[in-house]
């Protein structure tokens, strides 16, 4: 009988040893996640390429705008401080009111691309100055107009709809020509 007890004892130790081994494997096999390193480290290469692409695009648009201005010597183009060009078709000298923050303006405009192809025609809009969505160039251009004035603006793409376009008829990086008539200004009540 002694050999049978010895087998039981040996079996019990083996069982304990097996459990201990499994527990140790579970404890030491789990380690915290390690941060992965990037596959390729190219410091600033994307930004440099993007900046280079934007410079070339800007140069191309500047050349196109200069060509339009040169082809219309009878127009008195004005370079705005904001980076677009315009000329007045109808200029009012006597009235001094211009749109300010919060004023409600009613205006009509036509939009075409730089080649002169019409995109939007005779669009009528009411806009609260600087409180609603409107592309940058047009918002800044409206501030230059007085009631009943009409001006034609040439906006480089970064002053128009830029990289995204208008998600409608205007595509990516399209410079625009807008003829705008400011019909009325309703000043905000303070």
N, CA, C and O of each residue as an XYZ file, in Angstrom:
760
protein
N       0.800     -1.190      0.000
C       0.000      0.000      0.000
C       0.849      1.264      0.000
O       0.425      2.337     -0.429
N       1.998      1.097      0.472
C       2.855      2.234      0.507
C       3.109      2.783     -0.887
O       3.093      4.004     -1.040
N       3.340      1.986     -1.900
C       3.566      2.553     -3.215
C       2.358      3.353     -3.731
O       2.549      4.333     -4.452
N       1.161      2.976     -3.394
C      -0.035      3.687     -3.843
C      -0.081      5.088     -3.244
O      -0.404      6.042     -3.951
N       0.232      5.234     -1.968
C       0.258      6.543     -1.325
C       1.328      7.443     -1.969
O       1.143      8.645     -2.156
N       2.446      6.796     -2.293
C       3.514      7.559     -2.900
C       3.074      8.133     -4.254
O       3.422      9.264     -4.594
N       2.304      7.344     -5.028
C       1.776      7.828     -6.316
C       0.771      8.950     -6.098
O       0.751      9.926     -6.848
N      -0.058      8.811     -5.077
C      -1.037      9.867     -4.775
C      -0.318     11.163     -4.400
O      -0.683     12.250     -4.849
N       0.697     11.019     -3.578
C       1.458     12.174     -3.145
C       2.170     12.825     -4.339
O       2.172     14.047     -4.487
N       2.766     11.993     -5.175
C       3.438     12.498     -6.358
C       2.438     13.165     -7.305
O       2.743     14.204     -7.891
N       1.259     12.582     -7.459
C       0.205     13.142     -8.311
C      -0.237     14.501     -7.758
O      -0.448     15.443     -8.523
N      -0.376     14.602     -6.444
C      -0.800     15.837     -5.796
C       0.247     16.936     -6.028
O      -0.111     18.075     -6.327
N       1.528     16.602     -5.892
C       2.598     17.572     -6.125
C       2.648     17.994     -7.592
O       2.861     19.167     -7.898
N       2.456     17.055     -8.478
C       2.459     17.363     -9.906
C       1.293     18.297    -10.242
O       1.440     19.231    -11.031
N       0.156     18.035     -9.644
C      -1.026     18.854     -9.876
C      -0.761     20.279     -9.374
O      -1.070     21.250    -10.064
N      -0.192     20.398     -8.181
C       0.130     21.721     -7.623
C       1.178     22.435     -8.475
O       1.089     23.640     -8.711
N       2.161     21.680     -8.926
C       3.206     22.243     -9.769
C       2.636     22.730    -11.105
O       3.046     23.774    -11.612
N       1.715     21.995    -11.658
C       1.065     22.379    -12.905
C       0.245     23.653    -12.718
O       0.308     24.551    -13.558
N      -0.514     23.745    -11.646
C      -1.327     24.934    -11.359
C      -0.415     26.143    -11.154
O      -0.680     27.224    -11.680
N       0.662     25.952    -10.383
C       1.608     27.028    -10.143
C       2.245     27.499    -11.464
O       2.417     28.701    -11.670
N       2.585     26.583    -12.333
C       3.172     26.923    -13.627
C       2.188     27.732    -14.473
O       2.577     28.718    -15.099
N       0.929     27.326    -14.498
C      -0.095     28.041    -15.274
C      -0.287     29.453    -14.729
O      -0.370     30.416    -15.491
N      -0.356     29.566    -13.402
C      -0.534     30.877    -12.779
C       0.654     31.777    -13.101
O       0.468     32.945    -13.444
N       1.860     31.254    -12.996
C       3.053     32.044    -13.301
C       3.082     32.465    -14.772
O       3.438     33.600    -15.089
N       2.713     31.561    -15.653
C       2.669     31.911    -17.079
C       1.660     33.023    -17.348
O       1.927     33.947    -18.116
N       0.505     32.923    -16.708
C      -0.509     33.958    -16.893
C      -0.031     35.304    -16.357
O      -0.262     36.337    -16.987
N       0.617     35.305    -15.228
C       1.093     36.556    -14.621
C       2.188     37.214    -15.453
O       2.152     38.423    -15.680
N       3.139     36.442    -15.899
C       4.289     37.018    -16.572
C       4.118     37.153    -18.084
O       4.899     37.852    -18.731
N       3.131     36.509    -18.644
C       2.927     36.646    -20.083
C       2.147     37.908    -20.414
O       2.189     38.361    -21.558
N       1.444     38.488    -19.463
C       0.689     39.719    -19.687
C       1.582     40.906    -19.350
O       1.979     41.082    -18.198
N       1.894     41.709    -20.343
C       2.685     42.896    -20.093
C       1.931     44.086    -20.666
O       1.091     43.920    -21.551
N       2.217     45.266    -20.178
C       1.487     46.436    -20.660
C       1.795     46.687    -22.135
O       2.864     46.319    -22.622
N       0.836     47.327    -22.856
C       1.070     47.608    -24.278
C       2.225     48.590    -24.440
O       2.396     49.511    -23.641
N       2.994     48.380    -25.466
C       4.116     49.255    -25.761
C       3.736     50.184    -26.906
O       3.051     49.784    -27.848
N       4.183     51.409    -26.813
C       3.928     52.373    -27.883
C       4.658     51.928    -29.135
O       5.808     51.490    -29.089
N       3.954     52.052    -30.264
C       4.585     51.690    -31.532
C       5.274     52.902    -32.120
O       4.746     54.013    -32.066
N       6.412     52.699    -32.662
C       7.133     53.768    -33.325
C       6.627     53.911    -34.748
O       6.214     52.925    -35.358
N       6.653     55.121    -35.284
C       6.222     55.279    -36.678
C       7.121     54.487    -37.609
O       8.307     54.284    -37.347
N       6.516     54.045    -38.706
C       7.268     53.240    -39.654
C       8.346     54.040    -40.366
O       9.450     53.548    -40.596
N       8.015     55.273    -40.712
C       9.025     56.103    -41.364
C       8.984     57.479    -40.718
O       7.910     58.056    -40.553
N      10.096     57.982    -40.370
C      10.185     59.287    -39.741
C      10.723     60.265    -40.772
O      11.908     60.259    -41.104
N       9.821     61.107    -41.270
C      10.205     62.118    -42.251
C       9.776     63.464    -41.688
O       8.687     63.948    -41.995
N      10.576     64.035    -40.913
C      10.271     65.256    -40.186
C       9.882     66.386    -41.134
O      10.723     66.895    -41.875
N       8.609     66.777    -41.111
C       8.139     67.927    -41.851
C       8.040     67.778    -43.352
O       7.747     68.759    -44.035
N       8.270     66.594    -43.899
C       8.269     66.460    -45.357
C       6.887     66.727    -45.950
O       6.782     67.325    -47.021
N       5.831     66.294    -45.270
C       4.481     66.537    -45.778
C       4.181     68.028    -45.782
O       3.639     68.559    -46.751
N       4.540     68.705    -44.679
C       4.284     70.137    -44.598
C       5.068     70.911    -45.642
O       4.553     71.860    -46.234
N       6.310     70.509    -45.870
C       7.123     71.176    -46.875
C       6.534     70.999    -48.263
O       6.482     71.943    -49.051
N       6.088     69.780    -48.560
C       5.485     69.507    -49.873
C       4.191     70.291    -50.034
O       3.920     70.831    -51.107
N       3.393     70.356    -48.973
C       2.138     71.096    -49.017
C       2.389     72.589    -49.218
O       1.702     73.234    -50.010
N       3.365     73.133    -48.505
C       3.704     74.551    -48.654
C       4.186     74.850    -50.067
O       3.831     75.878    -50.642
N       4.978     73.971    -50.617
C       5.491     74.139    -51.978
C       4.339     74.113    -52.992
O       4.297     74.919    -53.922
N       3.416     73.183    -52.795
C       2.249     73.068    -53.681
C       1.400     74.341    -53.598
O       0.929     74.841    -54.620
N       1.205     74.863    -52.379
C       0.404     76.075    -52.206
C       1.086     77.299    -52.820
O       0.409     78.171    -53.366
N       2.407     77.373    -52.738
C       3.133     78.488    -53.366
C       2.928     78.478    -54.866
O       2.676     79.519    -55.473
N       3.037     77.290    -55.470
C       2.858     77.174    -56.920
C       1.431     77.543    -57.326
O       1.220     78.229    -58.326
N       0.460     77.082    -56.542
C      -0.941     77.409    -56.814
C      -1.161     78.914    -56.710
O      -1.817     79.509    -57.565
N      -0.618     79.524    -55.673
C      -0.761     80.962    -55.473
C      -0.125     81.744    -56.619
O      -0.698     82.727    -57.087
N       1.057     81.317    -57.076
C       1.718     81.980    -58.202
C       0.886     81.878    -59.479
O       0.767     82.848    -60.227
N       0.316     80.706    -59.722
C      -0.524     80.505    -60.897
C      -1.750     81.418    -60.845
O      -2.088     82.076    -61.830
N      -2.411     81.451    -59.685
C      -3.592     82.300    -59.552
C      -3.242     83.773    -59.692
O      -3.984     84.527    -60.320
N      -2.112     84.196    -59.111
C      -1.675     85.595    -59.228
C      -1.466     85.961    -60.695
O      -1.843     87.047    -61.133
N      -0.862     85.046    -61.446
C      -0.619     85.299    -62.865
C      -1.940     85.410    -63.633
O      -2.095     86.280    -64.490
N      -2.882     84.529    -63.321
C      -4.190     84.587    -63.984
C      -4.900     85.906    -63.674
O      -5.500     86.515    -64.560
N      -4.828     86.342    -62.423
C      -5.480     87.593    -62.027
C      -4.800     88.784    -62.699
O      -5.478     89.694    -63.176
N      -3.474     88.787    -62.741
C      -2.748     89.861    -63.422
C      -3.107     89.914    -64.906
O      -3.223     90.996    -65.481
N      -3.283     88.754    -65.521
C      -3.672     88.712    -66.938
C      -5.054     89.332    -67.135
O      -5.272     90.053    -68.109
N      -5.982     89.063    -66.229
C      -7.326     89.653    -66.329
C      -7.247     91.160    -66.183
O      -7.884     91.893    -66.940
N      -6.477     91.625    -65.223
C      -6.346     93.065    -64.996
C      -5.708     93.744    -66.215
O      -6.155     94.811    -66.637
N      -4.671     93.130    -66.775
C      -4.006     93.695    -67.963
C      -4.933     93.706    -69.177
O      -4.852     94.608    -70.011
N      -5.807     92.714    -69.279
C      -6.711     92.642    -70.435
C      -7.896     93.602    -70.307
O      -8.681     93.735    -71.245
N      -8.034     94.260    -69.178
C      -9.111     95.242    -68.963
C      -8.522     96.580    -68.505
O      -8.757     96.997    -67.371
N      -7.765     97.253    -69.367
C      -7.114     98.495    -68.943
C      -8.100     99.629    -68.646
O      -7.750    100.592    -67.963
N      -9.317     99.520    -69.152
C     -10.318    100.555    -68.898
C     -10.915    100.470    -67.489
O     -11.600    101.395    -67.055
N     -10.665     99.383    -66.782
C     -11.169     99.200    -65.416
C     -10.107     99.686    -64.432
O      -8.916     99.434    -64.612
N     -10.553    100.380    -63.399
C      -9.639    100.889    -62.384
C      -9.604     99.916    -61.202
O     -10.289    100.121    -60.200
N      -8.810     98.868    -61.328
C      -8.723     97.838    -60.290
C      -8.019     98.375    -59.048
O      -7.043     99.119    -59.134
N      -8.539     97.980    -57.906
C      -7.973     98.355    -56.614
C      -7.562     97.065    -55.908
O      -8.335     96.109    -55.838
N      -6.332     97.052    -55.386
C      -5.873     95.894    -54.602
C      -6.305     96.130    -53.155
O      -5.933     97.135    -52.549
N      -7.086     95.210    -52.607
C      -7.539     95.364    -51.226
C      -6.438     94.943    -50.262
O      -5.511     94.222    -50.634
N      -6.551     95.397    -49.035
C      -5.605     94.986    -47.989
C      -5.774     93.512    -47.644
O      -4.881     92.899    -47.059
N      -6.913     92.948    -48.006
C      -7.229     91.556    -47.669
C      -6.741     90.556    -48.700
O      -6.864     89.350    -48.485
N      -6.192     91.019    -49.811
C      -5.622     90.089    -50.781
C      -6.505     89.756    -51.973
O      -6.332     88.703    -52.588
N      -7.443     90.625    -52.313
C      -8.230     90.437    -53.530
C      -8.266     91.762    -54.283
O      -7.829     92.785    -53.756
N      -8.786     91.752    -55.515
C      -8.842     92.934    -56.359
C     -10.293     93.233    -56.688
O     -11.132     92.333    -56.718
N     -10.583     94.512    -56.937
C     -11.947     94.892    -57.279
C     -11.948     96.228    -58.015
O     -10.988     96.996    -57.965
N     -13.066     96.474    -58.701
C     -13.305     97.792    -59.287
C     -14.792     98.085    -59.159
O     -15.623     97.178    -59.107
N     -15.105     99.378    -59.109
C     -16.497     99.800    -58.976
C     -17.127     99.950    -60.346
O     -16.544    100.555    -61.246
N     -18.307     99.402    -60.500
C     -19.105     99.655    -61.695
C     -20.014    100.851    -61.428
O     -20.245    101.687    -62.302
N     -20.528    100.910    -60.188
C     -21.328    102.033    -59.742
C     -20.754    102.473    -58.403
O     -20.723    101.688    -57.455
N     -20.300    103.720    -58.313
C     -19.712    104.218    -57.069
C     -20.519    105.412    -56.596
O     -20.823    106.322    -57.368
N     -20.861    105.397    -55.313
C     -21.614    106.485    -54.691
C     -20.641    107.268    -53.813
O     -20.078    106.719    -52.867
N     -20.444    108.539    -54.121
C     -19.509    109.353    -53.362
C     -20.164    110.001    -52.145
O     -19.498    110.209    -51.130
N     -21.456    110.323    -52.226
C     -22.095    111.124    -51.179
C     -22.445    110.320    -49.925
O     -22.290    110.824    -48.813
N     -22.902    109.112    -50.081
C     -23.341    108.322    -48.926
C     -22.126    107.739    -48.206
O     -21.228    107.195    -48.848
N     -22.094    107.849    -46.889
C     -20.929    107.358    -46.152
C     -21.215    106.095    -45.347
O     -20.310    105.562    -44.704
N     -22.419    105.620    -45.368
C     -22.764    104.429    -44.588
C     -22.213    103.175    -45.266
O     -22.407    102.960    -46.463
N     -21.531    102.362    -44.483
C     -21.026    101.078    -44.948
C     -21.398    100.025    -43.908
O     -21.584    100.363    -42.739
N     -21.512     98.766    -44.303
C     -21.925     97.730    -43.356
C     -20.938     97.575    -42.195
O     -19.721     97.606    -42.377
N     -21.499     97.409    -41.015
C     -20.726     97.165    -39.803
C     -21.194     95.846    -39.186
O     -22.199     95.275    -39.610
N     -20.462     95.378    -38.194
C     -20.802     94.138    -37.495
C     -22.258     94.170    -37.023
O     -22.676     95.109    -36.345
N     -23.022     93.144    -37.383
C     -24.401     93.003    -36.946
C     -25.437     93.654    -37.841
O     -26.628     93.381    -37.691
N     -25.012     94.522    -38.785
C     -25.964     95.140    -39.713
C     -26.523     94.070    -40.650
O     -25.846     93.094    -40.975
N     -27.759     94.268    -41.074
C     -28.385     93.355    -42.030
C     -28.237     93.972    -43.417
O     -28.687     95.090    -43.666
N     -27.599     93.226    -44.309
C     -27.417     93.722    -45.672
C     -28.188     92.833    -46.642
O     -28.269     91.615    -46.483
N     -28.739     93.480    -47.635
C     -29.410     92.762    -48.712
C     -28.616     93.054    -49.973
O     -28.415     94.214    -50.334
N     -28.168     92.002    -50.641
C     -27.343     92.201    -51.828
C     -27.667     91.153    -52.881
O     -28.261     90.112    -52.599
N     -27.251     91.468    -54.114
C     -27.420     90.583    -55.256
C     -26.027     90.341    -55.834
O     -25.209     91.258    -55.899
N     -25.763     89.099    -56.255
C     -24.437     88.827    -56.809
C     -24.476     87.734    -57.863
O     -25.360     86.878    -57.878
N     -23.482     87.796    -58.744
C     -23.232     86.775    -59.759
C     -21.834     86.232    -59.481
O     -20.939     86.975    -59.080
N     -21.658     84.948    -59.694
C     -20.356     84.313    -59.477
C     -19.959     83.586    -60.748
O     -20.749     82.849    -61.339
N     -18.695     83.812    -61.163
C     -18.145     83.053    -62.291
C     -16.712     82.660    -61.944
O     -16.090     83.227    -61.046
N     -16.212     81.679    -62.680
C     -14.824     81.295    -62.433
C     -13.903     82.276    -63.151
O     -14.377     83.191    -63.824
N     -12.627     82.097    -63.016
C     -11.635     83.045    -63.543
C     -11.656     83.117    -65.074
O     -11.236     84.115    -65.658
N     -12.148     82.049    -65.719
C     -12.266     82.054    -67.184
C     -13.530     82.774    -67.640
O     -13.728     82.971    -68.838
N     -14.388     83.169    -66.701
C     -15.619     83.883    -67.037
C     -16.846     83.005    -67.173
O     -17.911     83.503    -67.538
N     -16.735     81.713    -66.891
C     -17.890     80.819    -66.961
C     -18.781     81.031    -65.739
O     -18.338     80.911    -64.597
N     -20.039     81.348    -66.006
C     -20.980     81.650    -64.931
C     -21.264     80.415    -64.074
O     -21.510     79.326    -64.594
N     -21.225     80.602    -62.748
C     -21.503     79.512    -61.810
C     -22.848     79.755    -61.129
O     -23.710     78.875    -61.120
N     -23.028     80.936    -60.563
C     -24.296     81.333    -59.955
C     -24.693     82.679    -60.543
O     -23.867     83.589    -60.627
N     -25.952     82.812    -60.952
C     -26.402     84.048    -61.580
C     -27.513     84.697    -60.763
O     -28.412     84.025    -60.257
N     -27.427     86.020    -60.647
C     -28.468     86.838    -60.046
C     -28.970     86.261    -58.714
O     -30.173     86.097    -58.513
N     -28.055     85.966    -57.834
C     -28.393     85.393    -56.529
C     -28.708     86.523    -55.564
O     -27.933     87.468    -55.417
N     -29.848     86.413    -54.917
C     -30.334     87.416    -53.985
C     -30.104     86.901    -52.564
O     -30.466     85.764    -52.259
N     -29.510     87.715    -51.693
C     -29.185     87.219    -50.354
C     -29.336     88.321    -49.324
O     -29.037     89.487    -49.579
N     -29.810     87.920    -48.151
C     -29.831     88.788    -46.980
C     -28.871     88.171    -45.982
O     -28.892     86.965    -45.737
N     -28.027     89.022    -45.408
C     -26.924     88.524    -44.585
C     -26.723     89.449    -43.394
O     -26.763     90.671    -43.533
N     -26.507     88.860    -42.222
C     -26.170     89.639    -41.031
C     -24.650     89.677    -40.953
O     -24.004     88.640    -40.805
N     -24.088     90.861    -41.051
C     -22.634     91.032    -41.156
C     -21.886     90.332    -40.028
O     -22.114     90.594    -38.847
N     -20.992     89.439    -40.423
C     -20.082     88.716    -39.526
C     -20.779     87.821    -38.505
O     -20.154     87.388    -37.537
N     -22.058     87.541    -38.708
C     -22.766     86.652    -37.785
C     -23.282     85.403    -38.480
O     -23.820     84.504    -37.834
N     -23.118     85.347    -39.788
C     -23.567     84.192    -40.559
C     -22.436     83.724    -41.456
O     -21.437     84.422    -41.629
N     -22.600     82.532    -42.027
C     -21.596     81.957    -42.921
C     -21.628     82.661    -44.277
O     -22.682     82.821    -44.893
N     -20.450     83.072    -44.715
C     -20.266     83.653    -46.030
C     -18.771     83.564    -46.313
O     -17.964     83.800    -45.415
N     -18.392     83.233    -47.523
C     -16.963     83.046    -47.752
C     -16.198     84.352    -47.526
O     -16.725     85.444    -47.738
N     -14.964     84.214    -47.097
C     -14.142     85.313    -46.584
C     -14.085     86.520    -47.510
O     -14.317     87.647    -47.072
N     -13.782     86.300    -48.766
C     -13.637     87.412    -49.696
C     -14.914     88.223    -49.843
O     -14.867     89.453    -49.828
N     -16.050     87.559    -49.984
C     -17.311     88.273    -50.152
C     -17.673     89.032    -48.877
O     -18.170     90.157    -48.942
N     -17.429     88.428    -47.736
C     -17.712     89.100    -46.460
C     -16.879     90.385    -46.345
O     -17.391     91.425    -45.934
N     -15.593     90.304    -46.711
C     -14.724     91.478    -46.651
C     -15.073     92.492    -47.749
O     -14.972     93.700    -47.538
N     -15.480     91.996    -48.910
C     -15.865     92.878    -50.012
C     -17.117     93.686    -49.714
O     -17.210     94.856    -50.085
N     -18.080     93.062    -49.043
C     -19.309     93.780    -48.693
C     -19.027     94.988    -47.802
O     -19.723     96.000    -47.885
N     -18.019     94.884    -46.960
C     -17.682     95.986    -46.045
C     -17.149     97.208    -46.775
O     -17.088     98.296    -46.201
N     -16.761     97.040    -48.040
C     -16.243     98.151    -48.839
C     -17.345     98.899    -49.585
O     -17.112     99.988    -50.109
N     -18.540     98.320    -49.633
C     -19.620     98.887    -50.447
C     -20.583     99.743    -49.636
O     -20.749     99.568    -48.429
N     -21.213    100.676    -50.349
C     -22.285    101.507    -49.799
C     -23.573    101.092    -50.510
O     -23.515    100.451    -51.559
N     -24.727    101.446    -49.957
C     -25.992    101.075    -50.616
C     -26.039    101.559    -52.064
O     -25.651    102.686    -52.372
N     -26.512    100.703    -52.923
C     -26.694    100.854    -54.375
C     -25.377    100.825    -55.155
O     -25.395    101.029    -56.369
N     -24.252    100.582    -54.511
C     -22.994    100.447    -55.237
C     -22.872     99.037    -55.801
O     -23.363     98.067    -55.223
N     -22.202     98.957    -56.949
C     -21.913     97.668    -57.573
C     -20.414     97.602    -57.822
O     -19.808     98.543    -58.333
N     -19.830     96.469    -57.449
C     -18.399     96.264    -57.667
C     -18.175     94.850    -58.184
O     -18.960     93.939    -57.920
N     -17.092     94.694    -58.921
C     -16.680     93.376    -59.378
C     -15.406     93.019    -58.630
O     -14.428     93.766    -58.641
N     -15.436     91.870    -57.984
C     -14.323     91.399    -57.167
C     -13.660     90.202    -57.840
O     -14.337     89.367    -58.440
N     -12.347     90.122    -57.740
C     -11.610     88.928    -58.167
C     -10.980     88.351    -56.909
O     -10.098     88.959    -56.302
N     -11.444     87.175    -56.533
C     -10.975     86.528    -55.313
C     -10.065     85.347    -55.649
O     -10.477     84.447    -56.382
N      -8.834     85.333    -55.128
C      -8.035     84.110    -55.255
C      -8.718     82.996    -54.470
O      -9.542     83.277    -53.600
N      -8.400     81.767    -54.751
C      -9.130     80.643    -54.144
C      -9.114     80.662    -52.625
O     -10.095     80.257    -52.001
N      -8.007     81.129    -52.000
C      -7.973     81.124    -50.541
C      -8.923     82.157    -49.946
O      -9.269     82.059    -48.769
N      -9.355     83.150    -50.734
C     -10.358     84.121    -50.275
C     -11.755     83.693    -50.714
O     -12.751     84.275    -50.282
N     -11.829     82.681    -51.569
C     -13.127     82.166    -52.012
C     -13.448     80.925    -51.177
O     -13.580     81.027    -49.958
N     -13.573     79.777    -51.798
C     -13.956     78.569    -51.076
C     -12.797     77.624    -50.808
O     -12.981     76.561    -50.215
N     -11.584     78.016    -51.250
C     -10.376     77.271    -50.911
C     -10.376     75.823    -51.343
O     -10.899     75.456    -52.395
N      -9.774     75.018    -50.496
C      -9.560     73.604    -50.798
C     -10.862     72.816    -50.916
O     -10.935     71.876    -51.708
N     -11.882     73.174    -50.155
C     -13.106     72.364    -50.100
C     -14.141     72.711    -51.155
O     -15.017     71.897    -51.445
N     -14.059     73.896    -51.732
C     -15.100     74.292    -52.668
C     -16.386     74.570    -51.911
O     -16.376     74.655    -50.683
N     -17.483     74.710    -52.622
C     -18.756     74.975    -51.933
C     -19.608     73.716    -51.822
O     -20.784     73.784    -51.466
N     -19.013     72.571    -52.127
C     -19.713     71.278    -52.106
C     -20.918     71.290    -53.043
O     -21.886     70.555    -52.847
N     -20.837     72.121    -54.040
C     -21.891     72.222    -55.042
C     -21.259     72.415    -56.403
O     -20.727     71.473    -56.991
N     -21.320     73.643    -56.903
C     -20.828     73.928    -58.246
C     -19.382     74.411    -58.291
O     -18.760     74.400    -59.354
N     -18.841     74.833    -57.152
C     -17.476     75.367    -57.119
C     -16.549     74.295    -56.581
O     -16.752     73.772    -55.485
N     -15.527     73.973    -57.365
C     -14.606     72.901    -56.997
C     -13.461     73.370    -56.112
O     -13.494     74.458    -55.536
N     -12.464     72.529    -56.023
C     -11.286     72.768    -55.197
C     -10.393     73.844    -55.794
O     -10.106     73.829    -56.991
N      -9.953     74.782    -54.953
C      -8.989     75.825    -55.328
C      -9.376     76.575    -56.598
O      -8.595     76.648    -57.547
N     -10.589     77.134    -56.608
C     -11.087     77.865    -57.771
C     -11.147     79.356    -57.448
O     -11.917     79.758    -56.575
N     -10.347     80.195    -58.136
C     -10.486     81.642    -57.970
C     -11.810     82.088    -58.593
O     -12.267     81.507    -59.577
N     -12.416     83.118    -58.017
C     -13.749     83.539    -58.455
C     -13.795     85.007    -58.833
O     -13.030     85.824    -58.320
N     -14.707     85.327    -59.739
C     -15.056     86.697    -60.068
C     -16.503     86.883    -59.635
O     -17.388     86.150    -60.074
N     -16.740     87.867    -58.771
C     -18.092     88.123    -58.262
C     -18.480     89.559    -58.545
O     -17.760     90.498    -58.204
N     -19.631     89.711    -59.174
C     -20.212     91.038    -59.348
C     -21.269     91.192    -58.265
O     -22.225     90.418    -58.204
N     -21.092     92.205    -57.402
C     -21.943     92.359    -56.222
C     -22.587     93.739    -56.224
O     -21.920     94.752    -56.438
N     -23.907     93.762    -55.981
C     -24.626     95.011    -55.785
C     -25.187     95.002    -54.375
O     -25.971     94.123    -54.014
N     -24.782     95.983    -53.580
C     -25.312     96.114    -52.229
C     -26.591     96.937    -52.329
O     -26.552     98.132    -52.623
N     -27.715     96.289    -52.084
C     -29.006     96.961    -52.236
C     -29.342     97.838    -51.038
O     -29.604     99.032    -51.186
N     -29.333     97.237    -49.842
C     -29.695     98.009    -48.645
C     -28.861     97.559    -47.445
O     -28.347     96.442    -47.391
N     -28.753     98.488    -46.479
C     -28.145     98.192    -45.193
C     -29.149     98.596    -44.126
O     -29.627     99.730    -44.100
N     -29.459     97.657    -43.252
C     -30.301     97.975    -42.099
C     -29.382     97.901    -40.889
O     -28.910     96.830    -40.506
N     -29.140     99.077    -40.292
C     -28.204     99.115    -39.183
C     -28.803     98.445    -37.950
O     -30.005     98.517    -37.697
N     -27.920     97.790    -37.190
C     -28.370     97.122    -35.978
C     -28.760     98.173    -34.959
O     -28.211     99.274    -34.934
N     -29.718     97.811    -34.120
C     -30.139     98.720    -33.039
C     -29.275     98.441    -31.836
O     -29.245     97.307    -31.358
N     -28.569     99.438    -31.325
C     -27.691     99.241    -30.165
C     -28.487     99.203    -28.886
O     -27.915     99.044    -27.808
